[in-house]
Coordinates of C-alpha atoms in Angstrom, one line a residue:
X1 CA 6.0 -7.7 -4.5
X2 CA 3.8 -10.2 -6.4
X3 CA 3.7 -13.5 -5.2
X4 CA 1.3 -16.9 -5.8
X5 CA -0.8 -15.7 -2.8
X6 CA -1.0 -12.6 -3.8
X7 CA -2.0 -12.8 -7.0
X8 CA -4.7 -15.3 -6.0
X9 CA -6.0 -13.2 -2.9
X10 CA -6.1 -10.1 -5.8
X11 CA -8.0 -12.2 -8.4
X12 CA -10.4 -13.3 -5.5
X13 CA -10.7 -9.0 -4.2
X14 CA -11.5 -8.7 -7.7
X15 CA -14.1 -11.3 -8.4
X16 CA -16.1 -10.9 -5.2
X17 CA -16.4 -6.9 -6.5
X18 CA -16.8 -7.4 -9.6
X19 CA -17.6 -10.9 -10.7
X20 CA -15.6 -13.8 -13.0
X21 CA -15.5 -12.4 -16.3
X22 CA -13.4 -9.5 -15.2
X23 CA -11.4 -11.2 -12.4
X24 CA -10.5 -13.9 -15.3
X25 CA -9.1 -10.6 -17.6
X26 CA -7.4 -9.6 -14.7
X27 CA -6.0 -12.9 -13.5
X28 CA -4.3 -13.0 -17.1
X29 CA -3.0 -9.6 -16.7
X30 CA -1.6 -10.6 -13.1
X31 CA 0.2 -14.1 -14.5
X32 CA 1.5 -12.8 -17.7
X33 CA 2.6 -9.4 -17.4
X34 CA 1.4 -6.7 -19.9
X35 CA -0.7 -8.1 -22.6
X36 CA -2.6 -6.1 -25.6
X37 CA -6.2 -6.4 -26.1
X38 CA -5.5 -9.3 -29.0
X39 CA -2.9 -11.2 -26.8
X40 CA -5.7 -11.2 -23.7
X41 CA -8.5 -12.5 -26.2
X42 CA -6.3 -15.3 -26.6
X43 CA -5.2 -16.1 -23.5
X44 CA -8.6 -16.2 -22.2
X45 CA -10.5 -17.5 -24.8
X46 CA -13.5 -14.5 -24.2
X47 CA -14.7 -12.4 -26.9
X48 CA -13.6 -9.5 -27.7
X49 CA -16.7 -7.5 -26.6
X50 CA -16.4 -9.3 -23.2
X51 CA -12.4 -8.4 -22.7
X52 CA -13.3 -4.8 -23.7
X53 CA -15.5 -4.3 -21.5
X54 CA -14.0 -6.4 -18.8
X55 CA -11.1 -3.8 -19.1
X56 CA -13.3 -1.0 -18.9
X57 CA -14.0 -2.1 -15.6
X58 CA -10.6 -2.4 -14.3
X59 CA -9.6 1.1 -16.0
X60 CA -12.7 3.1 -14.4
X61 CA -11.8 1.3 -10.8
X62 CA -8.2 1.9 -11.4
X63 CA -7.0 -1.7 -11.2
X64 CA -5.2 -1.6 -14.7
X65 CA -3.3 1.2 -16.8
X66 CA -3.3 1.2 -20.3
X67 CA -0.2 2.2 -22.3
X68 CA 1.2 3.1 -25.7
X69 CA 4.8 1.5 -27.0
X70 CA 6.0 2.1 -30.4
X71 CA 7.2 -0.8 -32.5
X72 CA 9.2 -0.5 -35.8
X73 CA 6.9 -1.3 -38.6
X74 CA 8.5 -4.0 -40.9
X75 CA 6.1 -2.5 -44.3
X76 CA 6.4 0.7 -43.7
X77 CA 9.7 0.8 -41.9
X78 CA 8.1 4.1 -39.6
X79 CA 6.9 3.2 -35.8
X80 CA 3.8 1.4 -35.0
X81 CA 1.5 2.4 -31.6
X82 CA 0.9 -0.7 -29.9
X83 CA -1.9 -0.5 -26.7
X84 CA -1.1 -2.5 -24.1
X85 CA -2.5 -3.2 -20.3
X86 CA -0.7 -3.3 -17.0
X87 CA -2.7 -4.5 -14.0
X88 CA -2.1 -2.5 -11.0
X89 CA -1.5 -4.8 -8.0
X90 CA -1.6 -2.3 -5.1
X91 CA -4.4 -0.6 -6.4
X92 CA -6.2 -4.1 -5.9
X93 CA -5.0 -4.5 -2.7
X94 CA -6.6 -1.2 -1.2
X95 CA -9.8 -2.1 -2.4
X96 CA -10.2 -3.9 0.9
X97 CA -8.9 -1.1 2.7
X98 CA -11.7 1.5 1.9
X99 CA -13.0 1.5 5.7
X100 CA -9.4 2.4 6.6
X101 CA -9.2 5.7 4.6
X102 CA -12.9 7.0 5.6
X103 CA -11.7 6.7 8.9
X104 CA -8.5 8.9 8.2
X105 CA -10.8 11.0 6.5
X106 CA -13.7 11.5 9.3
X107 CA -11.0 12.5 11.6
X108 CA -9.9 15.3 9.6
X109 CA -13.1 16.3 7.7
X110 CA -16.8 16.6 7.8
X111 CA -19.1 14.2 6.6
X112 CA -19.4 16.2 3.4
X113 CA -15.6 15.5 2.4
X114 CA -16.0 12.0 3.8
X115 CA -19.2 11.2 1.5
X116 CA -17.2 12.6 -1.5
X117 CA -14.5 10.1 -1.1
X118 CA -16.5 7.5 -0.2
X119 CA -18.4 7.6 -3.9
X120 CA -15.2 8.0 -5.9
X121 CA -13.7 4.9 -3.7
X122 CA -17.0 3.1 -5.1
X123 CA -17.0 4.0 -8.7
X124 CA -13.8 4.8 -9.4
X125 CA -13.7 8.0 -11.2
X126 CA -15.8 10.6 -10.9
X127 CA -16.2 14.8 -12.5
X128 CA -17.5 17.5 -10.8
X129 CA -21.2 16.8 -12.2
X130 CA -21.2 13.4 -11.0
X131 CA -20.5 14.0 -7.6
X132 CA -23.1 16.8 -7.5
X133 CA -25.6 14.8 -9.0
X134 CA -24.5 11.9 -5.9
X135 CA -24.7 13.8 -3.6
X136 CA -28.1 15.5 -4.6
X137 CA -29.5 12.0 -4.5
X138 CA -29.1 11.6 -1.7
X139 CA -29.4 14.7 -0.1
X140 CA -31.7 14.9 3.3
X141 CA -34.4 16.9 4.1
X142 CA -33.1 20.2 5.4
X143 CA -30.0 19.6 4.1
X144 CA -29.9 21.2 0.4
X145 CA -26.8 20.5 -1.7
X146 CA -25.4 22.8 -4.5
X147 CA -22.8 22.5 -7.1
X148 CA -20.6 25.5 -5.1
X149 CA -20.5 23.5 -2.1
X150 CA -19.9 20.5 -3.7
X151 CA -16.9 22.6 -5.4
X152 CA -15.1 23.7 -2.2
X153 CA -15.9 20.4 -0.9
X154 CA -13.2 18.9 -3.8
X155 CA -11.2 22.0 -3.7
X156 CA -10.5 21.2 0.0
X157 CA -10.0 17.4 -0.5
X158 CA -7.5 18.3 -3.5
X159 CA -5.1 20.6 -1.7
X160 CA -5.0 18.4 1.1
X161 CA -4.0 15.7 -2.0
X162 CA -6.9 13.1 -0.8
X163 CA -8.0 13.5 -4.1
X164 CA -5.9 13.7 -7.8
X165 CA -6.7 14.3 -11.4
X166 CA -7.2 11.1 -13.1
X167 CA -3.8 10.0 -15.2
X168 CA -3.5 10.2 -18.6
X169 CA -5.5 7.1 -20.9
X170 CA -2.2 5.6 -22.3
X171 CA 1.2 7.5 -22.0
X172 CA 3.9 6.6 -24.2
X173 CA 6.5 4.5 -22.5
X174 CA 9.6 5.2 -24.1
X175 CA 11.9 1.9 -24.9
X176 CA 15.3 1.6 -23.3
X177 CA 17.8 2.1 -26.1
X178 CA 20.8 -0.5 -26.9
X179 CA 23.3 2.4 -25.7
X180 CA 21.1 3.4 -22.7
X181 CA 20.5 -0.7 -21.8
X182 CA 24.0 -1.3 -20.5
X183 CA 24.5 1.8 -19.1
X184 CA 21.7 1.7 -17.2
X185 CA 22.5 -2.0 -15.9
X186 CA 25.8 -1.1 -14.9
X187 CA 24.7 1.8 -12.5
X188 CA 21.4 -0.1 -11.0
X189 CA 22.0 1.8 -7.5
X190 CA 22.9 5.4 -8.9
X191 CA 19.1 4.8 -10.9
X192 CA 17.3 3.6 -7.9
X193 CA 19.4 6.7 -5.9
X194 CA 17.6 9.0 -8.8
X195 CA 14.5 6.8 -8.2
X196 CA 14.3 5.2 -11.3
X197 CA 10.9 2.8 -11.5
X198 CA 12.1 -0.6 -11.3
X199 CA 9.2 -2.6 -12.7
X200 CA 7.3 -1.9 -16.1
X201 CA 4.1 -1.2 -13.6
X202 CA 6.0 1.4 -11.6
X203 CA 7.2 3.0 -15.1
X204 CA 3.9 3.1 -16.8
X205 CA 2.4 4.8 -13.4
X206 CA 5.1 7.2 -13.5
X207 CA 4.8 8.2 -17.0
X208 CA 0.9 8.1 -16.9
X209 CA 1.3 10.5 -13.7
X210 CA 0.3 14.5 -14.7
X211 CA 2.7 16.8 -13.4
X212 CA 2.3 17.7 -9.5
X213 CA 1.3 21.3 -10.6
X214 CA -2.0 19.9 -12.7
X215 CA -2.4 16.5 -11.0
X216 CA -3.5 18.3 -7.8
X217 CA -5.4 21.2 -8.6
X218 CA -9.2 22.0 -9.3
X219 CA -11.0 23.5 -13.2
X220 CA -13.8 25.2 -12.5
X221 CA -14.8 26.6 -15.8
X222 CA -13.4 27.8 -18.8
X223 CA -13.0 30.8 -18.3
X224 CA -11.2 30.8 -14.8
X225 CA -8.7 28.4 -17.0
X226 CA -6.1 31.5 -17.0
X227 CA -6.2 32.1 -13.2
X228 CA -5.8 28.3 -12.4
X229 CA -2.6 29.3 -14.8
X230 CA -1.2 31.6 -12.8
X231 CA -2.1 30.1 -9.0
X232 CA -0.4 26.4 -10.1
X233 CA 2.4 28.2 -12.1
X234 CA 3.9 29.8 -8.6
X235 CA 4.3 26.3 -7.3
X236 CA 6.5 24.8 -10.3
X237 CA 9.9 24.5 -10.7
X238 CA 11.6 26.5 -13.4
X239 CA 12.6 23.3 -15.3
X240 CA 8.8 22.6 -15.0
X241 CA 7.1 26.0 -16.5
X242 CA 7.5 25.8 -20.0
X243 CA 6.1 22.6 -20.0
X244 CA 2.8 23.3 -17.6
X245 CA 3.0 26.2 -20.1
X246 CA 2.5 24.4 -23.0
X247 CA 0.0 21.8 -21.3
X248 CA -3.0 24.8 -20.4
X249 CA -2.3 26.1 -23.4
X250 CA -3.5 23.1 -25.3
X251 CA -6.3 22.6 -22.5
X252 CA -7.4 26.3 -22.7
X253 CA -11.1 25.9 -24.0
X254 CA -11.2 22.2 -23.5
X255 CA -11.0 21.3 -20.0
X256 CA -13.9 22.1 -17.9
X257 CA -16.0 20.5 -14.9
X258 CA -17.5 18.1 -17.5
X259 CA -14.2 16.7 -18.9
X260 CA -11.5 16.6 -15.8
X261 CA -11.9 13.1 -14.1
X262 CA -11.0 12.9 -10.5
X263 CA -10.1 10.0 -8.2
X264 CA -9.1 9.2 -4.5
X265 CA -4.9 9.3 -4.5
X266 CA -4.1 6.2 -2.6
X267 CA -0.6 7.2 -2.1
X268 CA -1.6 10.0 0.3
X269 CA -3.8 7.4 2.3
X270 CA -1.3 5.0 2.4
X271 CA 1.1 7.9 3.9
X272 CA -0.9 8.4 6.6
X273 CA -1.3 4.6 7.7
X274 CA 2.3 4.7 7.5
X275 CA 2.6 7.5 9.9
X276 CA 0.1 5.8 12.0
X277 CA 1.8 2.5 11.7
X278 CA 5.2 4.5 13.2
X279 CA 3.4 6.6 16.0
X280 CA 1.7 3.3 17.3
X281 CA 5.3 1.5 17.0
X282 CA 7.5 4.3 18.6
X283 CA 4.1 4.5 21.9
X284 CA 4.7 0.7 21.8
X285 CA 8.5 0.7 23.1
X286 CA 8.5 4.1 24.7
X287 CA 6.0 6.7 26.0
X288 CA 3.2 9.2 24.8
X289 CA 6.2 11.7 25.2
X290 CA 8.0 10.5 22.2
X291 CA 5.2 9.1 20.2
X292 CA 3.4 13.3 20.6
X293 CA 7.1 14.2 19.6
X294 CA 7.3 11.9 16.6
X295 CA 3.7 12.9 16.0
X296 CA 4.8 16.7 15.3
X297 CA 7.7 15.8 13.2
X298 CA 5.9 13.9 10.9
X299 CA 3.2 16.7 10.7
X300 CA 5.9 19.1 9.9
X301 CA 7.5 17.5 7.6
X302 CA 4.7 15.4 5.7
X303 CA 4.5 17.7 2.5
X304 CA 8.0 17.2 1.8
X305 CA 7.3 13.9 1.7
X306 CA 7.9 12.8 -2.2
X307 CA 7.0 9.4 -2.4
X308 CA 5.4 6.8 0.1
X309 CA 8.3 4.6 0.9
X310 CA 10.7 7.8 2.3
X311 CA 13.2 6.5 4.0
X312 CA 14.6 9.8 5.9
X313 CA 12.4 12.8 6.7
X314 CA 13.4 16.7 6.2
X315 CA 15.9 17.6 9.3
X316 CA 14.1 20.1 11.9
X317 CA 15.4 22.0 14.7
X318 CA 14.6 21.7 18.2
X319 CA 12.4 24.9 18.4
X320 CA 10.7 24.0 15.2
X321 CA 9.7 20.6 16.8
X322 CA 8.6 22.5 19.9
X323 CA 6.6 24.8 18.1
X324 CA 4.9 22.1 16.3
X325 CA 4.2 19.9 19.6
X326 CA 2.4 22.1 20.9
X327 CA -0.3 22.9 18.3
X328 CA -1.8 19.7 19.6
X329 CA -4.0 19.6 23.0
X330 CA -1.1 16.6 24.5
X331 CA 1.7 18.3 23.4
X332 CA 0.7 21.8 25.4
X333 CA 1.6 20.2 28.3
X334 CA 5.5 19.2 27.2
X335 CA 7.9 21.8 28.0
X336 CA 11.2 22.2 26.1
X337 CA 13.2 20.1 28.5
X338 CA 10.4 17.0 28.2
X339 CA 10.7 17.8 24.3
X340 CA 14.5 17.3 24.2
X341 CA 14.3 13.9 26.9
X342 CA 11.9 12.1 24.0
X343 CA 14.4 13.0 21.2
X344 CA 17.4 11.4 23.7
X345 CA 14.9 8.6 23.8
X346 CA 14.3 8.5 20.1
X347 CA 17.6 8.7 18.9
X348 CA 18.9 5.6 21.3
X349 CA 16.4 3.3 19.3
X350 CA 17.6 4.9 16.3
X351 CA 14.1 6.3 15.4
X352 CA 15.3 9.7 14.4
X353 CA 18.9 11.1 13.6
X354 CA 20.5 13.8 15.4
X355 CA 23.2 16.0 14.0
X356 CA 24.6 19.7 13.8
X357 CA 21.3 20.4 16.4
X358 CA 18.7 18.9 14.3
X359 CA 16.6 16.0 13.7
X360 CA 15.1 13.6 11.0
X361 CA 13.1 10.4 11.2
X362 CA 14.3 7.5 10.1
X363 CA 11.6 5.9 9.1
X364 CA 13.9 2.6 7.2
X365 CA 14.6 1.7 10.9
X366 CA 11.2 2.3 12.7
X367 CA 9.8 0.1 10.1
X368 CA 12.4 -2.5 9.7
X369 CA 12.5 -3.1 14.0
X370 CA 8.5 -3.5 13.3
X371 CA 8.7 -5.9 11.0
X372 CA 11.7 -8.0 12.9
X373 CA 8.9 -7.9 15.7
X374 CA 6.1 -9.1 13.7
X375 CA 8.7 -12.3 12.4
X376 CA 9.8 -13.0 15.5
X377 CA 6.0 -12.8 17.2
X378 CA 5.1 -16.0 14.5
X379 CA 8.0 -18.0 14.9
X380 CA 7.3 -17.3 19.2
X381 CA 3.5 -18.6 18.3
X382 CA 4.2 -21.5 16.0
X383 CA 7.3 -22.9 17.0
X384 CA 7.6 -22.0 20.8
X385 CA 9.8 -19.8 22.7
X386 CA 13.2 -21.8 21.9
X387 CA 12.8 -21.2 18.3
X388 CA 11.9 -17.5 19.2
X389 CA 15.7 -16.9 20.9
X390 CA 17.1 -19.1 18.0
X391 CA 15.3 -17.1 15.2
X392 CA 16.1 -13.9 17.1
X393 CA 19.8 -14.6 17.8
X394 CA 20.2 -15.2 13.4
X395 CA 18.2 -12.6 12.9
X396 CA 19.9 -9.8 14.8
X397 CA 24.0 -11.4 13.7
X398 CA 22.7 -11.3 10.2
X399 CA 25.4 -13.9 9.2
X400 CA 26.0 -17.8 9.1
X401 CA 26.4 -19.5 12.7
X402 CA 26.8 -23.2 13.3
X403 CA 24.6 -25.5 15.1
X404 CA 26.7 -26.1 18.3
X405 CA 27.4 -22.5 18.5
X406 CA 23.8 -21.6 18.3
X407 CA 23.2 -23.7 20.9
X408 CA 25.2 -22.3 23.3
X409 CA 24.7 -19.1 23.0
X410 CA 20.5 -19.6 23.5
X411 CA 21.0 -22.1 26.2
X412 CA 18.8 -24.5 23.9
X413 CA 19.5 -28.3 24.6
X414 CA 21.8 -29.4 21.6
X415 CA 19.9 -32.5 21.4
X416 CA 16.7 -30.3 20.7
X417 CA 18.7 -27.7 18.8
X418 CA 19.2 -29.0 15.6
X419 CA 15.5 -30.3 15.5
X420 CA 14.3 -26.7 15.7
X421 CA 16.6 -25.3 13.2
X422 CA 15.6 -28.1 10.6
X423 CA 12.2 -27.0 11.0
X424 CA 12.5 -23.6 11.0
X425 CA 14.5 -24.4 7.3
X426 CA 11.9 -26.7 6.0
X427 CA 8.9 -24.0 6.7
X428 CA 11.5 -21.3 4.6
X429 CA 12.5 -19.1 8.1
X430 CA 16.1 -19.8 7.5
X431 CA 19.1 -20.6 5.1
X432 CA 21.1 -23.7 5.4
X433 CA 24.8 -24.2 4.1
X434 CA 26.8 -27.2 4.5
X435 CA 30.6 -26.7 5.3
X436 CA 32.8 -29.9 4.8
X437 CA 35.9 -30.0 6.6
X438 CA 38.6 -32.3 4.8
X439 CA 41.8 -33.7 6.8
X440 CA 42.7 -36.8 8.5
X441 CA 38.8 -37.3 9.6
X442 CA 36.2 -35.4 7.2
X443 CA 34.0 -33.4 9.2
X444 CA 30.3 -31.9 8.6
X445 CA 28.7 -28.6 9.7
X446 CA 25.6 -26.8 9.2
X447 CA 25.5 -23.4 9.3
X448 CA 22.3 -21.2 9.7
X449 CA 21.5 -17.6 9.1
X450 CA 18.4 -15.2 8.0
X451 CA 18.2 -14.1 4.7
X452 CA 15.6 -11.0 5.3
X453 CA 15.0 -10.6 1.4
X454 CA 14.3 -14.0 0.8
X455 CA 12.0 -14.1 4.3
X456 CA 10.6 -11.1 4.1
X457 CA 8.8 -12.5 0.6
X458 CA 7.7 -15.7 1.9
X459 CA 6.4 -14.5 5.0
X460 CA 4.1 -11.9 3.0
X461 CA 2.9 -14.8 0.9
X462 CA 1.8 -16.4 4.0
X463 CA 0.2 -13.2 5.0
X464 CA -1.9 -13.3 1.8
X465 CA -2.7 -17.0 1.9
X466 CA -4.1 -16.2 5.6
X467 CA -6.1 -13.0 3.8
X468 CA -7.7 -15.4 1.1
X469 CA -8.5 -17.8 3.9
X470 CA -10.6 -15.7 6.2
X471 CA -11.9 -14.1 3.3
X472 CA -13.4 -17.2 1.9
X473 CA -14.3 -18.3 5.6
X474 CA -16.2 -15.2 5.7
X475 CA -18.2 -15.5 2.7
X476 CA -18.8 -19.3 3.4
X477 CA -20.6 -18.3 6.9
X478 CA -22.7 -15.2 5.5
X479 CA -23.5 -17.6 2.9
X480 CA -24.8 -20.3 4.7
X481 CA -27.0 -18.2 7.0
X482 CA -28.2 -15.7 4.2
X483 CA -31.7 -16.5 4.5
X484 CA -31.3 -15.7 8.2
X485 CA -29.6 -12.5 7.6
X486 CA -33.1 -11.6 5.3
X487 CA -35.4 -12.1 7.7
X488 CA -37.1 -9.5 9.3
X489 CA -35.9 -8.8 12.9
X490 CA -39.4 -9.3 14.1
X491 CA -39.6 -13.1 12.6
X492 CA -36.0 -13.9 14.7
X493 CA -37.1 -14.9 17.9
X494 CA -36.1 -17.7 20.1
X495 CA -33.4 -20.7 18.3
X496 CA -33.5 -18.0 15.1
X497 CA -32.5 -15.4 17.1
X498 CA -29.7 -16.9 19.0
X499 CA -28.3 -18.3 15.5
X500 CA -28.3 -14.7 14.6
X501 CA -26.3 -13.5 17.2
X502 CA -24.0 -16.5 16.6
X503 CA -23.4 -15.6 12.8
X504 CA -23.1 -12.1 14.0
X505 CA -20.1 -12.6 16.8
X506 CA -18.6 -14.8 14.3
X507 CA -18.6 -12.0 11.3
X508 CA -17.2 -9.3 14.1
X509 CA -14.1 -11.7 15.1
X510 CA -13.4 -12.9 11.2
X511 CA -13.7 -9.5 10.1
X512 CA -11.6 -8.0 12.9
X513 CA -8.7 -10.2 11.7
X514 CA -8.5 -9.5 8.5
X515 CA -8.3 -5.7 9.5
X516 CA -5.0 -6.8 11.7
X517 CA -4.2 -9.0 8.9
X518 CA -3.8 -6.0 6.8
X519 CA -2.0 -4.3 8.9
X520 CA 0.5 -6.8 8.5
X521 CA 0.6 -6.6 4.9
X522 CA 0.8 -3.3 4.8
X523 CA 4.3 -3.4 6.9
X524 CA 5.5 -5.8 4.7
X525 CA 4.1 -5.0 1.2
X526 CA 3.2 -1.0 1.4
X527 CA 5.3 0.9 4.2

């Protein structure tokens, strides 16, 4: 969801990594859509070496996907291959969220794995060769690094799907015919039901995608080509196998350690902080009980998991759910009975679905009851606890209600009333419609409601404005105190010192909120 905020909170991610030449590229890309090379020279006004390699950039830090459409040719009447660049607006958006997926990382892996990831999160793209030669820069005394252990390293980090091949350099995206246009139009919710890419970003992405059988798998050498073959060929569909078929048989010879490109899959990060986000919701408003329960479900069920937004998980029995609890130290302790209690309790908030003895999440309702919470939590802040039951009664009817009604029903005074509600309107919380009543006296009414769609947008715009606030507050403070910050620490004593430790506490707190910040946005934008 790309909004003015947005796109200036991603132009100013991308110009504090990487400077104004390629945050200018990439704020073109942002405003206009897809653009070839020719069409960005122009719009920027750079030259064509500096929008080259300003693309470059963005490619290797995968920010921007090229891709390949054909055009009729009006000469010679065959199709023409046009190149042209989407930027990739999520892709921007984790850049600031690096820590976060070390620290999912640490907890599952050792230092090895997590200094792995951590240089393909820095440059990008990265084969075999390069990480070794990384790694053995900056290897410690003791600590000897080879390329075999820097193999099983990826090998581990790839099944688990931390890491993925690269995609391919410019997939063809296929035109939507005349006869297919209409078609498709007309049956908008049996394509999204099929998951049909909405936007030309999610279509490129998808088409530039290898398929799941290559994307996550590890080349050694050539000659260990056929028996990468036959392990990957046991996981694909039989649609599938001609095609992997035909795909190693034109890498057979060619792909090698020194020509497969990996990088860190943000999609599997992402999955996890959504998990995170539900277990910390679901402790929140019940007990460690349920949120150990939810916990093993989602462990359970996790690779079945086809895409990041998932709405419902696989279904699981009762003894499958028990069996899974209790592979964790706080779930040994849960007998069955305690099990089946936190599903009761899960099902009455309508956090998982129970029928014919067993049960899914669902995670559209865990998510949509946090995000409710985190409205209603700024309107409480900002406005006061009147507005709060106001927005929270039009919130939760989900239809139009009239002022006097309103009123009533939150025990508000109905002089106040109406004040709140115009305010709440004019900062873009809520809809207002007039109804005229015509008769022997004409009467006016206003009626109120939340439109979720509508809010949900502007609040995440606000969200971003807030991120591009603390983030220039942050560089204006390190900024004014960087000749403090490069002084030795035995030349800051006395007032020196104590400014320090000022611009110190200040960089915790600033930096603290943008990590809660982003939490936020990742309710609203990712989950």
């Amino acid at each position: 969801m790309l909004t003015e905020y947005g796109t200036k909170h991603a132009v100013h991610v991308i110009t504090n990594h990487f400077g104004d030449l390629v945050a200018k590229v990439c704020e073109c890309l942002l405003r206009k859509g897809p653009l070839t090379r020719q069409n960005i020279k122009r719009y920027t006004e750079l030259s064509d070496e500096q929008v080259k390699n300003a693309l470059l950039v963005l490619i290797q830090q995968n920010c921007v996907q090229a891709f390949t459409t054909e055009q009729p040719d009006g000469f010679a009447g065959g199709p023409k291959a046009n190149t042209q660049y989407v930027v990739l607006f999520d892709n921007i958006l984790h850049r600031v969220r690096f820590a976060k997926f070390l620290t999912i990382l640490s907890q599952e892996f050792d230092q090895q794995c997590v200094e792995l990831v951590q240089g393909l999160l820095e440059h990008g793209r990265l084969t075999l060769k390069q990480m070794f030669d990384r790694a053995k820069s900056s290897e410690k005394e003791g600590n000897l690094v080879d390329l075999d252990s820097v193999r099983e390293t990826l090998v581990k980090l790839v099944t688990a799907h931390y890491v993925e091949r690269c995609p391919a350099s410019e997939p063809l995206l296929m035109p939507i015919s005349e006869e297919e246009g209409p078609a498709r139009k007309k049956g908008s919710k049996s394509a999204k039901k099929i998951g049909e890419p909405e936007t030309i970003e999610q279509q490129v992405v998808e088409a530039a995608l290898p398929m799941e059988a290559m994307r996550f798998s590890v080349v050694t050498n050539v000659e260990s080509d056929v028996g990468e073959k036959e392990l990957n060929s046991n996981n694909v569909t039989p649609g599938e196998k001609r095609k992997h078929d035909v795909l190693d048989l034109d890498e057979c010879g060619v792909a090698d350690e020194q020509s497969v490109v990996y990088r860190a899959n943000f999609e599997e990060f992402i999955r996890c902080l959504r998990h995170k986000g539900c277990i910390d919701h679901v402790r929140a408003h019940l007990d460690d009980g349920a949120a150990n329960v939810l916990s093993a479900m989602l462990q359970a069920t996790s690779s079945a998991e086809k895409k990041v937004k998932t709405k419902n998980s696989v279904p699981l029995s009762l003894s499958s759910i028990y069996e899974e609890v209790i592979k964790s130290e706080a779930g040994r302790n849960m007998t069955l009975d305690h099990v089946r209690a936190s599903l009761v309790q899960l099902g009455e908030l309508s956090f998982v679905d129970a029928s014919s003895d067993s049960y899914s999440i669902d995670f559209e309702k865990i998510i949509e009851i946090a995000q409710n919470e985190e409205v209603e939590s700024v309107v409480s802040k900002r406005y006061g606890r009147d507005a709060y039951r106001i927005f929270r009664l039009l919130s939760k009817s989900g239809r139009l209600l009239e002022t006097d009604k309103i009123s009533d029903t939150t025990f508000v005074e109905k002089k106040d009333a109406p004040k709140i509600l115009y305010k709440l309107w004019k900062d873009g919380y809520l809809l207002m419609e007039k109804l005229v009543v015509t008769g022997a006296r004409q009467s006016q009414f206003l009626l109120w409601k939340v439109n979720r769609q509508i809010l949900w947008k502007h609040v995440l715009d606000e969200m971003f404005h807030a991120a591009l606030n603390l983030s220039l507050r942050v560089a204006y403070e390190l900024d004014r105190e960087k000749e403090l910050l490069n002084l030795p620490a035995d030349k800051r004593t006395g007032p020196l010192q104590d400014r320090y430790n000022r611009i110190r506490k200040v960089r915790i707190l600033l930096e603290s909120s943008q990590m809660k910040l982003d939490d936020a946005i990742l309710l609203f934008h990712d989950f």
